[in-house]
Coordinates of C-alpha atoms in Angstrom, one line a residue:
M1 CA -6.7 -21.4 6.8
T2 CA -4.8 -22.7 3.7
I3 CA -5.4 -21.9 0.1
S4 CA -6.7 -24.7 -2.0
D5 CA -5.2 -25.2 -5.4
S6 CA -8.6 -26.2 -6.7
Q7 CA -10.0 -22.8 -6.3
S8 CA -10.0 -20.7 -9.4
A9 CA -7.7 -17.7 -9.5
P10 CA -9.5 -14.4 -8.7
L11 CA -9.0 -11.0 -10.3
F12 CA -7.6 -9.4 -7.1
S13 CA -5.5 -10.6 -4.1
I14 CA -6.0 -8.1 -1.3
I15 CA -3.3 -8.5 1.4
T16 CA -3.4 -7.1 4.9
V17 CA -0.3 -7.6 7.1
C18 CA -0.7 -6.9 10.8
R19 CA 0.6 -7.4 14.3
N20 CA -1.2 -6.5 17.5
A21 CA -3.8 -4.5 15.5
E22 CA -6.9 -5.4 17.6
A23 CA -8.0 -1.7 17.7
T24 CA -8.3 -1.3 13.9
I25 CA -8.3 -4.7 12.2
K26 CA -12.1 -5.1 12.3
R27 CA -12.7 -1.9 10.4
T28 CA -10.1 -2.9 7.8
I29 CA -11.6 -6.4 7.3
Q30 CA -15.2 -5.0 7.2
S31 CA -14.3 -2.6 4.4
V32 CA -13.2 -5.5 2.3
L33 CA -16.2 -7.6 3.1
D34 CA -18.5 -4.6 2.2
Q35 CA -17.2 -4.4 -1.4
S36 CA -19.9 -5.0 -4.0
F37 CA -17.2 -6.6 -6.3
T38 CA -16.5 -10.2 -5.1
D39 CA -13.9 -11.6 -7.5
Y40 CA -11.1 -11.4 -4.9
E41 CA -9.2 -13.4 -2.3
Y42 CA -8.3 -11.7 1.0
L43 CA -5.1 -12.7 2.7
V44 CA -4.4 -11.6 6.2
I45 CA -0.8 -12.2 7.2
D46 CA -0.5 -11.8 11.0
G47 CA 2.9 -11.5 12.6
A48 CA 2.2 -13.7 15.6
S49 CA 0.1 -11.1 17.4
S50 CA -0.1 -11.3 21.2
D51 CA -3.4 -9.4 21.5
K52 CA -6.9 -10.2 20.1
T53 CA -6.0 -9.5 16.4
L54 CA -6.1 -13.2 15.3
R55 CA -9.3 -13.8 17.2
H56 CA -11.0 -10.8 15.4
V57 CA -9.8 -12.2 12.0
Q58 CA -11.1 -15.6 12.8
G59 CA -14.5 -14.1 13.7
F60 CA -14.9 -13.0 10.1
A61 CA -14.1 -16.3 8.5
S62 CA -17.7 -17.5 7.9
A63 CA -18.7 -14.2 6.4
F64 CA -16.3 -14.6 3.5
D65 CA -18.3 -17.3 1.7
G66 CA -17.1 -16.9 -1.9
T67 CA -20.6 -16.1 -3.1
N68 CA -21.6 -12.7 -1.6
S69 CA -17.9 -11.9 -1.0
G70 CA -14.5 -13.1 -1.8
I71 CA -12.6 -15.8 0.2
L72 CA -10.6 -15.1 3.3
H73 CA -7.3 -16.9 4.0
Y74 CA -5.2 -16.1 7.1
S75 CA -2.0 -17.2 8.8
S76 CA -0.1 -16.2 11.9
E77 CA 3.6 -16.5 12.3
A78 CA 6.6 -14.4 13.2
D79 CA 8.1 -12.2 10.5
Q80 CA 11.2 -10.0 10.2
S81 CA 9.4 -6.8 9.2
I82 CA 6.3 -5.4 7.6
Y83 CA 7.8 -5.8 4.1
D84 CA 8.9 -9.3 4.9
A85 CA 5.2 -10.0 5.7
M86 CA 4.1 -8.3 2.5
N87 CA 6.5 -10.5 0.5
K88 CA 4.9 -13.6 2.2
G89 CA 1.5 -12.4 1.1
L90 CA 2.8 -11.7 -2.4
A91 CA 4.2 -15.3 -2.6
R92 CA 0.8 -16.7 -1.7
A93 CA -1.3 -14.4 -3.9
R94 CA -3.2 -16.1 -6.8
G95 CA -5.0 -13.0 -8.2
S96 CA -4.1 -11.2 -11.4
Y97 CA -3.6 -8.0 -9.5
V98 CA -2.4 -7.5 -5.9
A99 CA -3.0 -4.7 -3.4
F100 CA -1.8 -4.1 0.1
L101 CA -4.2 -2.7 2.7
N102 CA -2.6 -2.1 6.1
A103 CA -4.4 -3.0 9.3
D104 CA -5.2 0.6 10.1
D105 CA -6.4 1.4 6.5
W106 CA -9.8 0.8 5.0
Y107 CA -11.4 0.7 1.5
S108 CA -14.0 3.2 0.3
D109 CA -17.3 1.8 -0.9
D110 CA -17.0 0.3 -4.4
A111 CA -13.2 0.6 -4.5
L112 CA -12.8 -2.8 -6.1
I113 CA -15.4 -2.4 -8.7
T114 CA -13.8 0.9 -9.6
V115 CA -10.5 -0.7 -10.1
A116 CA -11.9 -3.7 -11.9
S117 CA -13.4 -1.4 -14.5
L118 CA -9.8 -0.2 -15.3
T119 CA -8.2 -3.6 -15.6
S120 CA -7.1 -5.0 -19.0
S121 CA -4.5 -7.2 -20.5
S122 CA -2.2 -4.2 -21.2
I123 CA -2.5 -2.4 -17.8
D124 CA 0.0 -3.4 -15.2
C125 CA -0.7 -0.8 -12.5
I126 CA -3.8 1.1 -11.4
A127 CA -3.7 4.1 -9.1
G128 CA -6.5 6.0 -7.4
A129 CA -7.0 8.8 -4.8
T130 CA -6.6 8.4 -1.1
R131 CA -8.3 10.2 1.8
V132 CA -5.6 11.0 4.4
F133 CA -6.6 11.6 8.0
S134 CA -4.3 13.8 10.1
L135 CA -3.6 13.3 13.8
D136 CA -6.2 16.0 14.6
G137 CA -9.0 14.1 12.8
S138 CA -9.1 16.4 9.8
S139 CA -8.8 14.8 6.3
Q140 CA -7.9 15.7 2.8
V141 CA -8.0 13.8 -0.5
R142 CA -4.6 13.0 -2.1
P143 CA -5.3 12.5 -5.8
A144 CA -3.4 10.0 -7.9
R145 CA -0.6 11.7 -9.8
K146 CA 0.1 11.0 -13.5
D147 CA 2.7 13.7 -13.6
V148 CA 5.3 11.8 -11.6
L149 CA 5.6 9.2 -14.4
L150 CA 7.1 11.9 -16.6
Q151 CA 10.2 12.1 -14.4
P152 CA 13.0 9.6 -14.6
Y153 CA 13.3 9.5 -10.8
P154 CA 9.9 10.6 -9.4
P155 CA 9.9 12.3 -6.0
A156 CA 6.8 10.2 -5.0
M157 CA 4.7 7.3 -6.0
P158 CA 1.6 8.0 -8.2
A159 CA -0.6 6.9 -5.3
T160 CA -0.1 5.8 -1.7
H161 CA 0.3 2.0 -1.6
Q162 CA -3.2 1.6 -0.2
S163 CA -4.7 2.9 -3.5
W164 CA -2.2 1.1 -5.8
F165 CA -3.0 -2.2 -7.5
A166 CA -0.2 -3.9 -9.5
R167 CA -0.1 -7.0 -11.6
T168 CA 1.0 -9.8 -9.4
E169 CA 3.4 -11.5 -11.8
L170 CA 5.2 -8.1 -12.3
L171 CA 5.9 -7.7 -8.6
R172 CA 7.1 -11.3 -8.4
M173 CA 9.4 -10.9 -11.5
L174 CA 11.0 -7.9 -9.7
G175 CA 11.5 -9.9 -6.5
G176 CA 8.9 -8.1 -4.4
F177 CA 9.9 -5.6 -1.7
N178 CA 13.5 -5.0 -0.9
T179 CA 13.5 -5.4 2.9
D180 CA 16.7 -3.4 3.3
F181 CA 14.4 -0.4 2.9
T182 CA 12.5 -0.5 6.3
I183 CA 10.3 2.5 5.6
A184 CA 10.3 3.1 1.8
A185 CA 10.4 -0.4 0.2
D186 CA 7.1 0.4 -1.6
Y187 CA 8.6 3.5 -3.1
E188 CA 11.8 1.6 -4.1
L189 CA 9.7 -1.1 -5.8
F190 CA 7.8 1.6 -7.7
L191 CA 11.1 3.0 -9.0
R192 CA 12.0 -0.4 -10.4
I193 CA 8.6 -0.7 -12.1
H194 CA 8.9 2.8 -13.4
K195 CA 12.2 2.0 -15.2
L196 CA 10.3 -0.7 -17.2
N197 CA 7.8 1.8 -18.7
R198 CA 4.8 -0.3 -17.9
L199 CA 1.3 1.0 -18.5
W200 CA -0.7 2.6 -15.7
A201 CA -4.4 3.5 -15.4
F202 CA -5.7 6.2 -13.1
S203 CA -9.0 6.8 -11.3
P204 CA -10.0 10.1 -9.7
E205 CA -12.1 8.2 -7.1
V206 CA -11.0 7.7 -3.5
L207 CA -10.1 4.1 -3.2
A208 CA -8.7 3.9 0.3
N209 CA -8.4 5.8 3.5
F210 CA -5.5 5.9 6.0
S211 CA -4.4 7.8 9.0
L212 CA -1.1 9.5 9.5
G213 CA 1.1 8.4 12.3
G214 CA 3.0 5.3 11.2
A215 CA 6.7 4.9 10.7
S216 CA 6.8 6.8 7.4
Y217 CA 5.2 9.9 9.1
D218 CA 8.7 10.9 10.3
I219 CA 9.9 12.9 7.3
V220 CA 13.6 12.8 7.9
P221 CA 14.2 9.0 7.8
T222 CA 11.6 8.6 5.2
A223 CA 13.2 11.2 2.9
M224 CA 16.6 9.7 3.6
Q225 CA 15.4 6.3 2.4
Y226 CA 13.8 7.8 -0.7
A227 CA 17.2 9.3 -1.5
H228 CA 18.9 5.9 -1.0
A229 CA 16.2 4.3 -3.2
K230 CA 16.9 6.8 -6.0
R231 CA 20.6 6.1 -5.7
A232 CA 20.1 2.3 -5.8
N233 CA 18.1 2.8 -9.0
G234 CA 20.7 4.9 -10.8
D235 CA 19.9 8.5 -9.8
S236 CA 22.8 10.9 -9.3
I237 CA 24.1 11.9 -5.9
V238 CA 23.3 15.6 -6.6
H239 CA 19.7 15.0 -7.6
A240 CA 18.9 12.3 -5.0
W241 CA 20.2 14.3 -2.1
G242 CA 19.0 17.6 -3.5
V243 CA 15.4 16.2 -3.4
Y244 CA 16.0 15.0 0.1
L245 CA 17.0 18.4 1.3
R246 CA 14.0 20.1 -0.4
N247 CA 11.6 17.5 1.1
V248 CA 13.0 17.9 4.7
S249 CA 13.1 21.7 4.4
A250 CA 9.5 21.8 3.1
A251 CA 8.3 19.5 5.9
F252 CA 9.9 21.6 8.6
M253 CA 8.4 24.8 7.1
R254 CA 4.9 23.2 7.1
R255 CA 5.3 22.3 10.8
I256 CA 6.5 25.8 11.7
V257 CA 3.5 27.3 9.9
A258 CA 1.1 24.8 11.6
R259 CA 2.5 25.7 15.0
T260 CA 2.2 29.4 14.3
T261 CA -1.4 29.0 13.1
Q262 CA -2.4 27.1 16.3
R263 CA -1.1 29.9 18.6

């Protein structure tokens, strides 16, 4: 389905990129459809799935009627990577703010109305809490972190990208995601935003849910890309790789403790 230029621009553009996500995509789409706030467009960017993903997406088309919900737009074509697909969504987005909800993530009830209450002409980014589900099914809430903005090269983003909304034109001005960072392009983009000293708003509410187990779950390559992202944005070798070593050491210690506890 293509986007009509005659349609008025919504407040939010929600983007889901996916490929062969038939097991989880319906939950993701349903969580968007269930939102009480309806001033949004929902873009599903499918990477030429070979399973039933696209069929599931098409099954929701009539439910997004623009009256009791936002409008659904979808496409299916090959892409180079997840961040390449996210950049495609960013290029097509018409909303004032954009957010990326992966195909195995889902929004909490009233997530969009919570974020909408924080939008203003001066706010460029909005961050909220995320409920993170471990591989064993347990979960914990990861709150949004204002404190990282006080550091010149923060060790983490203020929120996971599932619970981060950013002004669309800001991300376009910065060129979107750098696809050279195959795991941590969202973090690298955050560093570029951070250098501009833009205004953030924060919510204590859980906006989104996601399950551990994706590519970024492997701490060593993720921490390594974080270090490279810091260096690419001007951090010193000593600080960037010092943080890398601390992160890897802490992760290994947590795993050792977890294994010991399970015995």
